[in-house]
Coordinates of N, CA and C in Angstrom, one line a residue:
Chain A
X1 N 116.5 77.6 159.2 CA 115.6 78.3 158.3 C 114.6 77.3 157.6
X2 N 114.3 76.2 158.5 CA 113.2 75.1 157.9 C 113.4 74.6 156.6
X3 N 114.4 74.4 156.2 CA 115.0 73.7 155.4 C 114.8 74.8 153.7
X4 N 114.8 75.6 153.8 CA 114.9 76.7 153.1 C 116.2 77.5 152.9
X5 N 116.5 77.1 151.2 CA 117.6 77.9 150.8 C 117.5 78.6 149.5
X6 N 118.1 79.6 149.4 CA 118.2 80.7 148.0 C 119.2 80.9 147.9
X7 N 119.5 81.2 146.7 CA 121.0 81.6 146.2 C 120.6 82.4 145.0
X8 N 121.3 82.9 144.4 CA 123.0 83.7 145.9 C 122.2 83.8 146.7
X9 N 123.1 84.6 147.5 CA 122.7 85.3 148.8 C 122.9 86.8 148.6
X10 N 124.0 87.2 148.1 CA 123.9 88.6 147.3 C 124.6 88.7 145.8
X11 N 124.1 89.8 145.3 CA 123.7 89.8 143.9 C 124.4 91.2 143.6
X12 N 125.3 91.3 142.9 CA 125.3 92.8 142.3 C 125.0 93.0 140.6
X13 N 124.2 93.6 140.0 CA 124.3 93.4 138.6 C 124.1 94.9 137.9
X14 N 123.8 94.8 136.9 CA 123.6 96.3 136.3 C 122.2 96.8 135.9
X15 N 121.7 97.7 135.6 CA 120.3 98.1 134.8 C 120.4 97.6 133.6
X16 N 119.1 96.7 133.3 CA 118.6 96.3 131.8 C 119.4 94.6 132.3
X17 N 120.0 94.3 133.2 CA 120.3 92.5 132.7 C 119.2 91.7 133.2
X18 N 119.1 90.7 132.9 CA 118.3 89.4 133.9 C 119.0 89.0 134.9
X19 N 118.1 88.7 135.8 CA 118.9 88.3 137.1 C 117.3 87.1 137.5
X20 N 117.9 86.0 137.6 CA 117.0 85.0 138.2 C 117.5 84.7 139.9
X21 N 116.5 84.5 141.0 CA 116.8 84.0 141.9 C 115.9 83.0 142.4
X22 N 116.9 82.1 143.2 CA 116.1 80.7 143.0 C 115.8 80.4 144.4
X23 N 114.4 79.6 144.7 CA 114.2 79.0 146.5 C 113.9 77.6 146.0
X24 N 114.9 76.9 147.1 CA 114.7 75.7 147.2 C 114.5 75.2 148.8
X25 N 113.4 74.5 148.8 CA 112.6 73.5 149.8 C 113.2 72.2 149.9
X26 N 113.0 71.7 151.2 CA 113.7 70.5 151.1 C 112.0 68.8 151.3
X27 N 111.3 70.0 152.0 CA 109.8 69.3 152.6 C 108.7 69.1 151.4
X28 N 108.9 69.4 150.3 CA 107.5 69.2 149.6 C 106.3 70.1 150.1
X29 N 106.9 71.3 150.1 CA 105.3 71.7 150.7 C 104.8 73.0 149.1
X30 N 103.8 72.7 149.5 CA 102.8 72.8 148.4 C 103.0 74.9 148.0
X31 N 103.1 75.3 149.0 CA 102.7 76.7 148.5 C 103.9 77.5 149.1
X32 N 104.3 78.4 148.1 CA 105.6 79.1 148.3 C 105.2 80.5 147.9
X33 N 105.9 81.6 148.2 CA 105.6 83.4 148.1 C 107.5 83.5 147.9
X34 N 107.0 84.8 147.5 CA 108.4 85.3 146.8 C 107.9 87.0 148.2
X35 N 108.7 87.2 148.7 CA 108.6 88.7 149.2 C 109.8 89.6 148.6
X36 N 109.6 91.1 148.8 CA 110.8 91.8 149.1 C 110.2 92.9 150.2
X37 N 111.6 93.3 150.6 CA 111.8 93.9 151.9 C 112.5 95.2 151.6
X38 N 111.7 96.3 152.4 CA 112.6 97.4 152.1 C 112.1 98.5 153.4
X39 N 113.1 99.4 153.6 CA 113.2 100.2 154.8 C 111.3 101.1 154.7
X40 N 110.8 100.9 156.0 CA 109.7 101.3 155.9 C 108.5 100.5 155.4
X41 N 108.8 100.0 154.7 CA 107.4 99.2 153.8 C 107.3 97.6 154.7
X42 N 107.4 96.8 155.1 CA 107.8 95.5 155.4 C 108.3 95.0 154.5
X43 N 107.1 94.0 154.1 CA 107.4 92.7 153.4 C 106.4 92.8 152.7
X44 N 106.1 93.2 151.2 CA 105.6 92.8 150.3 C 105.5 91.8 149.2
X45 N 104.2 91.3 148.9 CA 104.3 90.0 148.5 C 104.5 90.1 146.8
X46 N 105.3 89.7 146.1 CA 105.6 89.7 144.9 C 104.8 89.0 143.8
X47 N 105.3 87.6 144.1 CA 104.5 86.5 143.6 C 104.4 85.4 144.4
X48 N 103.3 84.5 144.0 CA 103.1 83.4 145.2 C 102.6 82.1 143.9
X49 N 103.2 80.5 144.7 CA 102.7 79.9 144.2 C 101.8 78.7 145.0
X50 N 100.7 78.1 144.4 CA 100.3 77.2 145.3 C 100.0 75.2 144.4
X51 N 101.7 75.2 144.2 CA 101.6 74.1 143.1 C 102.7 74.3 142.0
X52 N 103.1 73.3 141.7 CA 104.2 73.3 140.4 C 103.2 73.6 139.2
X53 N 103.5 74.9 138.7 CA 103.0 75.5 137.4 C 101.8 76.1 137.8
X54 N 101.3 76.3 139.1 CA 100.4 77.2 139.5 C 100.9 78.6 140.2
X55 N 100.8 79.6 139.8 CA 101.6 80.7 140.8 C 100.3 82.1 140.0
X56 N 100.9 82.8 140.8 CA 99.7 84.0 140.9 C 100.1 85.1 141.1
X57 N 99.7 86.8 140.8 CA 100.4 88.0 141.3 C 100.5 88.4 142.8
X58 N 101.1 89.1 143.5 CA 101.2 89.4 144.8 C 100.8 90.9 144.2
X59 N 101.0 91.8 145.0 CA 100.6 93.0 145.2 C 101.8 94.1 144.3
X60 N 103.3 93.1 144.1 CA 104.2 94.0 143.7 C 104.9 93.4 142.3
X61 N 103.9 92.7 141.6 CA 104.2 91.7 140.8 C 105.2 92.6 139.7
X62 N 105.0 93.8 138.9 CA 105.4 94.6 137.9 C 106.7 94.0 137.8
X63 N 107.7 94.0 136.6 CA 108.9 93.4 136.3 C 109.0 92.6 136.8
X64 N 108.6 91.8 137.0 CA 109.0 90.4 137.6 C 108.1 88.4 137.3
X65 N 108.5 87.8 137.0 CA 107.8 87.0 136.7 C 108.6 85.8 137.8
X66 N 107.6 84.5 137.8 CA 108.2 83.7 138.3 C 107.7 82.0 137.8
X67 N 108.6 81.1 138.2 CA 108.1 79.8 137.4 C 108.5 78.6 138.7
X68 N 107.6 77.7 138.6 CA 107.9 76.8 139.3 C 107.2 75.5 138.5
X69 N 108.3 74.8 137.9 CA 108.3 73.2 137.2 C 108.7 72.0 138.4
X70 N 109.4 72.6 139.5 CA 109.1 71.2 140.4 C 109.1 71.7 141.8
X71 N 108.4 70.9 143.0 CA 107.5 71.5 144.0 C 108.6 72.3 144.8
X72 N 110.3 71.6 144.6 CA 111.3 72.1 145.9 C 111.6 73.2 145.1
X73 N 111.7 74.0 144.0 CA 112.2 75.1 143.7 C 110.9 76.0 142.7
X74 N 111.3 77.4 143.5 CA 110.3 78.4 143.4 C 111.7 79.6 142.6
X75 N 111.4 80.0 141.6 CA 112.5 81.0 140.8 C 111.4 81.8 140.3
X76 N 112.6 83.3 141.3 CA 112.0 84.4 140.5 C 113.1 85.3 139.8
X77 N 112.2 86.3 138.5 CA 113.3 86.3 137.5 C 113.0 88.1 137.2
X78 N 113.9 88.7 137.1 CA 113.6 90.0 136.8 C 113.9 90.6 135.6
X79 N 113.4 90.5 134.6 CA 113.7 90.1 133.0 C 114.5 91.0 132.7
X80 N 114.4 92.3 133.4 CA 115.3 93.8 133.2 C 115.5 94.3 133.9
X81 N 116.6 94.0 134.9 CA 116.6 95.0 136.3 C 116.5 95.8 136.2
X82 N 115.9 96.8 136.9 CA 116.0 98.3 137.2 C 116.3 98.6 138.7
X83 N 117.0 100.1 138.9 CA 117.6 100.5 140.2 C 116.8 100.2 141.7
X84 N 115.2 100.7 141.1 CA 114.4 100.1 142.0 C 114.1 98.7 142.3
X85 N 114.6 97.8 141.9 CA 114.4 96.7 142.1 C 115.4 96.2 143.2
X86 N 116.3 97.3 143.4 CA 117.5 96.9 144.4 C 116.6 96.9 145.9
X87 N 116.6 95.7 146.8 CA 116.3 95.4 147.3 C 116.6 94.0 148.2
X88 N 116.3 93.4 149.2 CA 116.5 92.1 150.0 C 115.5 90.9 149.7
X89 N 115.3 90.3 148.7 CA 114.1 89.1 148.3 C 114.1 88.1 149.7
X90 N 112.5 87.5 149.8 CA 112.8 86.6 150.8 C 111.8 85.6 150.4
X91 N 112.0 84.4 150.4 CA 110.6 83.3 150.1 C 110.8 82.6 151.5
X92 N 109.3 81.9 150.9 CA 108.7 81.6 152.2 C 107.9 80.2 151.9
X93 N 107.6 79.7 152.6 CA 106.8 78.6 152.4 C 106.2 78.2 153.3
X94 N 104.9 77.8 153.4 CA 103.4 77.9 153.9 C 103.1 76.2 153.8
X95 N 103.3 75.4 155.4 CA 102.5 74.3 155.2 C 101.4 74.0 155.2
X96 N 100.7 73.1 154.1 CA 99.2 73.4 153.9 C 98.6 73.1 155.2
X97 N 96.9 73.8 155.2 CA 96.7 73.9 156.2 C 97.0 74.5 157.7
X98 N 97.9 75.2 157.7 CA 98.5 76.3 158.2 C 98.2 77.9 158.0
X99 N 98.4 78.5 159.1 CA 99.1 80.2 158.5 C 99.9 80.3 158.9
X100 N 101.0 79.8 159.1 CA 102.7 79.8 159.8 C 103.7 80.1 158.5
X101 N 104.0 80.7 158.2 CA 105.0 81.1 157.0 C 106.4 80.8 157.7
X102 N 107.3 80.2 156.9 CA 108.6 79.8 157.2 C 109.4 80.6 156.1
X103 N 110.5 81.0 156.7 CA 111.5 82.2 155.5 C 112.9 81.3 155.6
X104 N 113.0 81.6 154.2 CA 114.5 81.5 153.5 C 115.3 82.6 154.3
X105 N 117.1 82.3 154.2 CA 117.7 83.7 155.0 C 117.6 85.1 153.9
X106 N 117.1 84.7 152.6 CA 117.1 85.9 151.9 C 118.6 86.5 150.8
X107 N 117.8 87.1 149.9 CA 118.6 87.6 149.0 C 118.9 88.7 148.4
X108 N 120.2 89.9 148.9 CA 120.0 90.9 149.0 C 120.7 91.2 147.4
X109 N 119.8 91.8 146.7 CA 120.1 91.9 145.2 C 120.3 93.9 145.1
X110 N 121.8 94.2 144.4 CA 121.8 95.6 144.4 C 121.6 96.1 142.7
X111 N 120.9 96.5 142.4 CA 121.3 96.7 140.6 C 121.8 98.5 140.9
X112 N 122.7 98.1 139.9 CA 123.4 99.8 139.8 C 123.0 100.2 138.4
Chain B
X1 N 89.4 97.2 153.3 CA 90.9 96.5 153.1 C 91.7 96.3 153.9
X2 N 92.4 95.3 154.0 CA 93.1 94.5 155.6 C 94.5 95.9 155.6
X3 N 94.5 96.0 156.9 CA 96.1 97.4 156.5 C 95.9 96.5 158.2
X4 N 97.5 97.3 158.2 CA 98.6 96.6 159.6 C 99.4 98.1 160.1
X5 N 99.5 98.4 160.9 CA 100.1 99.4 160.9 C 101.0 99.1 162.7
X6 N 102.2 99.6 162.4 CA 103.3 99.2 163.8 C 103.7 101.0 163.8
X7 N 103.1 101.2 164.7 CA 103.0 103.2 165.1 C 104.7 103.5 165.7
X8 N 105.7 102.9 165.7 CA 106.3 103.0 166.6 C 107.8 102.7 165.3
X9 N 108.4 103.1 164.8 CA 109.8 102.6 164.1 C 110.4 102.1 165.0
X10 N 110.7 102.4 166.0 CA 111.7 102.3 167.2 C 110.9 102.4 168.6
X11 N 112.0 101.4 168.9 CA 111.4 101.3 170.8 C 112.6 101.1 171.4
X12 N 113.1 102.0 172.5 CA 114.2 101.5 173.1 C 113.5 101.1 174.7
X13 N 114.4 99.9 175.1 CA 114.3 99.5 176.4 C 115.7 99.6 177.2
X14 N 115.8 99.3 178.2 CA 116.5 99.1 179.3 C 116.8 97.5 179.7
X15 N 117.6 96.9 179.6 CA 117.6 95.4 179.8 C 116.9 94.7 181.2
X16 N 116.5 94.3 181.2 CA 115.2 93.7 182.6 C 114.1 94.7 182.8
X17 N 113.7 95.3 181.7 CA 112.5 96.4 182.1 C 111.3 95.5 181.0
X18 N 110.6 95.7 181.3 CA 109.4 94.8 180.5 C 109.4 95.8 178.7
X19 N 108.7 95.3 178.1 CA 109.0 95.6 176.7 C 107.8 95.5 176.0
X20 N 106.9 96.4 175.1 CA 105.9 96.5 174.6 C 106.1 96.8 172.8
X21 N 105.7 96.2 171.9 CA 105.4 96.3 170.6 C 104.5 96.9 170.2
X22 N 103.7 98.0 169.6 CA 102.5 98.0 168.8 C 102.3 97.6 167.7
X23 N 100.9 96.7 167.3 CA 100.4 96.9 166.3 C 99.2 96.7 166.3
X24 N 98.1 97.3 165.1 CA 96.8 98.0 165.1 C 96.9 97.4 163.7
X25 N 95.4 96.5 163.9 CA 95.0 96.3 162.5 C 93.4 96.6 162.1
X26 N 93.0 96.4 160.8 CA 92.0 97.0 160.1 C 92.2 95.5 159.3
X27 N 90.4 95.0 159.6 CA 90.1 93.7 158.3 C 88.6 94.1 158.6
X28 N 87.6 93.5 157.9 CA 86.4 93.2 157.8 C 85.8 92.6 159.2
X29 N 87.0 91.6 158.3 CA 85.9 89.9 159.3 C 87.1 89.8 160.7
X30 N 86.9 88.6 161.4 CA 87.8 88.0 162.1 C 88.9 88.1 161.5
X31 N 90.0 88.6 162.5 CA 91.6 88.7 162.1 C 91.8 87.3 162.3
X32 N 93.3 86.9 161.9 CA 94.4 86.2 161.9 C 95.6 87.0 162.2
X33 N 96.4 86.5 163.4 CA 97.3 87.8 163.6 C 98.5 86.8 163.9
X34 N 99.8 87.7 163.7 CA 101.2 87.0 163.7 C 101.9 88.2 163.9
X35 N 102.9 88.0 164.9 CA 104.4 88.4 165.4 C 105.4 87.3 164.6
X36 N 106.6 88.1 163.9 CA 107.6 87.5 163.7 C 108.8 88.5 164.1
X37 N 109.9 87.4 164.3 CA 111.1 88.6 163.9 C 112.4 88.6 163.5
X38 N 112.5 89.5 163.1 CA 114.0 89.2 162.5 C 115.4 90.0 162.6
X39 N 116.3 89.1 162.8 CA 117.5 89.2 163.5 C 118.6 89.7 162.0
X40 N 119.7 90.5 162.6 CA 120.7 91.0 161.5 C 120.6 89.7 160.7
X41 N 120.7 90.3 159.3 CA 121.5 89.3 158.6 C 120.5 88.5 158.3
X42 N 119.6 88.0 158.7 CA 118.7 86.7 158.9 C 117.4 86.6 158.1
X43 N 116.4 85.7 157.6 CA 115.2 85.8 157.6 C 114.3 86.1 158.7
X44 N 113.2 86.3 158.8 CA 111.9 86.1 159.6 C 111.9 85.0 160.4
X45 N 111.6 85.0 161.7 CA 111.5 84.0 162.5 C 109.8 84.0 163.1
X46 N 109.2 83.2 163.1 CA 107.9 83.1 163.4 C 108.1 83.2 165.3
X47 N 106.9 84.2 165.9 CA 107.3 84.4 167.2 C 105.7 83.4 167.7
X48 N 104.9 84.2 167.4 CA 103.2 83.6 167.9 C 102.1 83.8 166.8
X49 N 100.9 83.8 167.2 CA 100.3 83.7 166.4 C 98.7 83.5 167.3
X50 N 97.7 84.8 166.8 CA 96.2 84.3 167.3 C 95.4 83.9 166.2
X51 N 94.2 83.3 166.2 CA 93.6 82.9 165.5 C 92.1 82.8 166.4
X52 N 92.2 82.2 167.2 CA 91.0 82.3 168.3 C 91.4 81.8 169.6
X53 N 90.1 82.1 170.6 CA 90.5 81.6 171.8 C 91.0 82.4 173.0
X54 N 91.8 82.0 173.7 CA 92.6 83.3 174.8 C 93.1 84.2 174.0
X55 N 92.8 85.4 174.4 CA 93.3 86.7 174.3 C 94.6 87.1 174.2
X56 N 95.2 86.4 175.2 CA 96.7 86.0 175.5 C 97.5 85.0 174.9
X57 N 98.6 85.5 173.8 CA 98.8 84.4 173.5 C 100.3 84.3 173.4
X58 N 101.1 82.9 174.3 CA 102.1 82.7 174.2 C 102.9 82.1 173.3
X59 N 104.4 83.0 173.2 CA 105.0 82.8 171.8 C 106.6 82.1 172.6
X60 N 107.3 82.4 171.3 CA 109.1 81.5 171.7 C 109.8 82.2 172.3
X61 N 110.6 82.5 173.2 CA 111.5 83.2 173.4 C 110.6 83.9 174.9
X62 N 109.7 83.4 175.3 CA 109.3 83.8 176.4 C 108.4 85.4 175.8
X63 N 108.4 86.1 174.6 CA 107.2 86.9 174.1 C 106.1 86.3 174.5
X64 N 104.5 87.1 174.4 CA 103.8 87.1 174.2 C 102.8 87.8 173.9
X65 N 101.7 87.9 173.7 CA 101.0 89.4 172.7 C 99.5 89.1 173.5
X66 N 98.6 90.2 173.3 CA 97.4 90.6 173.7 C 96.7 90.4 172.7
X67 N 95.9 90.2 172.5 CA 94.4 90.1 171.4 C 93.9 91.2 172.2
X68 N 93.1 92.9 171.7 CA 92.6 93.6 172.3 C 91.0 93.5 170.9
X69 N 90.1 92.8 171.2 CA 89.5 92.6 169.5 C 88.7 94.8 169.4
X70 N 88.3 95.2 170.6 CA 87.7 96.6 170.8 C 88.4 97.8 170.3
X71 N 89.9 97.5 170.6 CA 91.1 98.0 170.1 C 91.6 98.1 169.0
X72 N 91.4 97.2 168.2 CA 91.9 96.3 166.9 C 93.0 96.0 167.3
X73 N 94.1 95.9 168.6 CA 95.5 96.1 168.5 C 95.8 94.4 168.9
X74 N 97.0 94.0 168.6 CA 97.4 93.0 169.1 C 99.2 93.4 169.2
X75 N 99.4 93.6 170.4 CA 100.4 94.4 171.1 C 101.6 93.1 171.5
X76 N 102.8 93.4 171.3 CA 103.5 92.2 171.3 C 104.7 92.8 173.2
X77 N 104.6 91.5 174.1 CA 104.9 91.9 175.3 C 106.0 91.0 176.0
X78 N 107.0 91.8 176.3 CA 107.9 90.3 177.3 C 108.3 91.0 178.4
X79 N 107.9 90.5 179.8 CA 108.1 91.1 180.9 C 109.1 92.0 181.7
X80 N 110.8 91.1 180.5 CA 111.9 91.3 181.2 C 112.9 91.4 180.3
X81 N 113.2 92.5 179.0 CA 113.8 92.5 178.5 C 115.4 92.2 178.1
X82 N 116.2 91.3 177.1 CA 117.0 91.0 177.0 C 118.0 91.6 176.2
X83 N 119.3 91.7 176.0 CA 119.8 92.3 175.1 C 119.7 91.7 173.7
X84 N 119.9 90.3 174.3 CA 119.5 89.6 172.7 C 118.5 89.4 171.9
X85 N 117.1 90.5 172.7 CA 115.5 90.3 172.1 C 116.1 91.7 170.8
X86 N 117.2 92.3 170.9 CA 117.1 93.5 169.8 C 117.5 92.9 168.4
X87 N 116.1 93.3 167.9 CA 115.7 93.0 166.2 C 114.7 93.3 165.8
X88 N 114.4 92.9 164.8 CA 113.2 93.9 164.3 C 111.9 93.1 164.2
X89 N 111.1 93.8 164.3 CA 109.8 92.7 164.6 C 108.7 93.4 163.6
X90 N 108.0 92.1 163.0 CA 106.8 92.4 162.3 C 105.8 92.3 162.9
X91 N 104.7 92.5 162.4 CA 103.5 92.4 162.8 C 102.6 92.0 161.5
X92 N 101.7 90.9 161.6 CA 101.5 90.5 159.8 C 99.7 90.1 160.3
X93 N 98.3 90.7 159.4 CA 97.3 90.2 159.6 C 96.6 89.4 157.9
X94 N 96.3 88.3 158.5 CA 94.8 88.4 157.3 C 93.3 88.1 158.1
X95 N 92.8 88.3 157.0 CA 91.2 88.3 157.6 C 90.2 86.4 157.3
X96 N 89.8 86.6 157.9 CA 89.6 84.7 158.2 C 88.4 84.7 156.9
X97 N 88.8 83.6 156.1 CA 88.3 83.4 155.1 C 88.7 83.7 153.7
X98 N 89.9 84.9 153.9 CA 90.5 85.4 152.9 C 91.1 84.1 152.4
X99 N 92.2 84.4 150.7 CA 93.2 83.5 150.9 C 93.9 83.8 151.8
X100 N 95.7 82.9 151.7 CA 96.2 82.8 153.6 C 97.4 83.6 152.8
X101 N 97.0 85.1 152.4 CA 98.3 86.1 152.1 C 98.0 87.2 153.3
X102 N 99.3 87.4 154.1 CA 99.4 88.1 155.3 C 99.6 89.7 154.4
X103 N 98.8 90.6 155.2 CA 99.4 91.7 155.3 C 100.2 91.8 156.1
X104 N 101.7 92.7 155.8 CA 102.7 93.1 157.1 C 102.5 94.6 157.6
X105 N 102.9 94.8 158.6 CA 103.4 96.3 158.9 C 104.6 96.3 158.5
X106 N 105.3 97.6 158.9 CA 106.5 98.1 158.2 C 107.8 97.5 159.3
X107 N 107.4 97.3 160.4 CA 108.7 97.0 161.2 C 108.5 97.6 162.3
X108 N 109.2 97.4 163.5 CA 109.3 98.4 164.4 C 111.0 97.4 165.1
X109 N 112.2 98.5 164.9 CA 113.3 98.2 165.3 C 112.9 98.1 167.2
X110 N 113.3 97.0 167.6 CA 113.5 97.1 169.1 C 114.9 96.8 169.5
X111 N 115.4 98.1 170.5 CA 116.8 98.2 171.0 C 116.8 98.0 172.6
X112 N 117.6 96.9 172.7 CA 117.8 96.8 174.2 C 119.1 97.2 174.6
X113 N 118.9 98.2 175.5 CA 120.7 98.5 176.1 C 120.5 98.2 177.4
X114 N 122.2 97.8 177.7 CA 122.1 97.1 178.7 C 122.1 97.7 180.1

């Protein structure tokens, strides 16, 4: 998985907690995406970053924020889970000068 | 607006029978086009990828896909199907010049029986 890991790997928590999930890089590469995955829809992009302390909305940003203070780890954080947020998270990471995306195995988070 | 669309949820094949993917996109400018796929349990595996040049373009696993630009489609193809090609495949575009955020399609499950 290109030297790409997240943890957990699965998540069960309740409505209304925080739940942070973390990607860690082993390459120094500059720009990382947060996706989630759900039956029908593909892969939508959440949040993306391109740089330690630079990061940007994706298309499904709503409840969710994300932070990155050093280049190998990208954390996304869902301040208040909600039911719909139950889903499979997947990051990715994009070497510069490329369009080749490389994925983490992914993090299948359930909120009840 | 860039949209991706895979017309097909499901495709069943026959194991040694050739094997066809759809997908159809919509951008402006010049696409950027990508097959990936992914296996139970697993992330996304990157398969090929067009950007310019031959029409044809070969990917890992012995895949390969068509550039049809008249079409919009870029069709994902392996001659001789395997049991172990069953997983799910995306289909992802952006448009050249954009930033490098892919649209995806939704998936299209492929089942090989043997």
């Amino acid at each position: 998985d290109a030297g790409i890991t997240q943890s957990p790997r699965h998540k069960v928590t309740e409505t209304g907690t925080p739940v942070t999930l973390r990607c860690h890089q082993t390459e120094n590469h500059r720009y990382m995406y947060w996706y989630r995955q759900d039956p029908g829809h593909g892969l939508r992009l959440i949040h993306y970053s391109y740089g330690v302390k630079d990061t940007d909305k994706g298309e499904v940003s709503d409840g969710y924020s994300v932070s990155r203070s050093k280049t190998e780890d990208f954390l996304l954080t869902l301040e208040s889970a909600t039911s719909s947020q139950t889903s499979v998270y997947f990051c990715a990471i994009r070497p510069g000068g490329t369009d080749t995306q490389y994925f983490g195995p992914g993090t299948r988070l359930t909120v009840l | 607006a860039q949209s991706v669309a895979q017309p097909e949820d499901q495709v069943n094949v026959a194991e040694g029978n050739p094997l066809t993917v759809k997908c159809t996109y919509s951008v402006s400018g010049n696409p950027y086009l990508f097959w990936y796929v992914q296996y139970p349990n697993r992330g996304l595996q990157f398969l090929l990828k067009y950007i310019t040049g031959d029409n044809l373009v070969k990917g890992s696993y012995g895949f390969e896909a068509e550039f049809n630009k008249s079409q919009t489609s870029f069709h994902l193809k392996k001659p001789s199907a395997l049991v172990s090609d069953s997983a799910l495949y995306f289909c992802a575009v952006r448009e050249e010049g954009s930033n490098y955020q892919l649209i995806w399609g939704a998936g299209t499950k492929l089942i090989i029986k043997p």
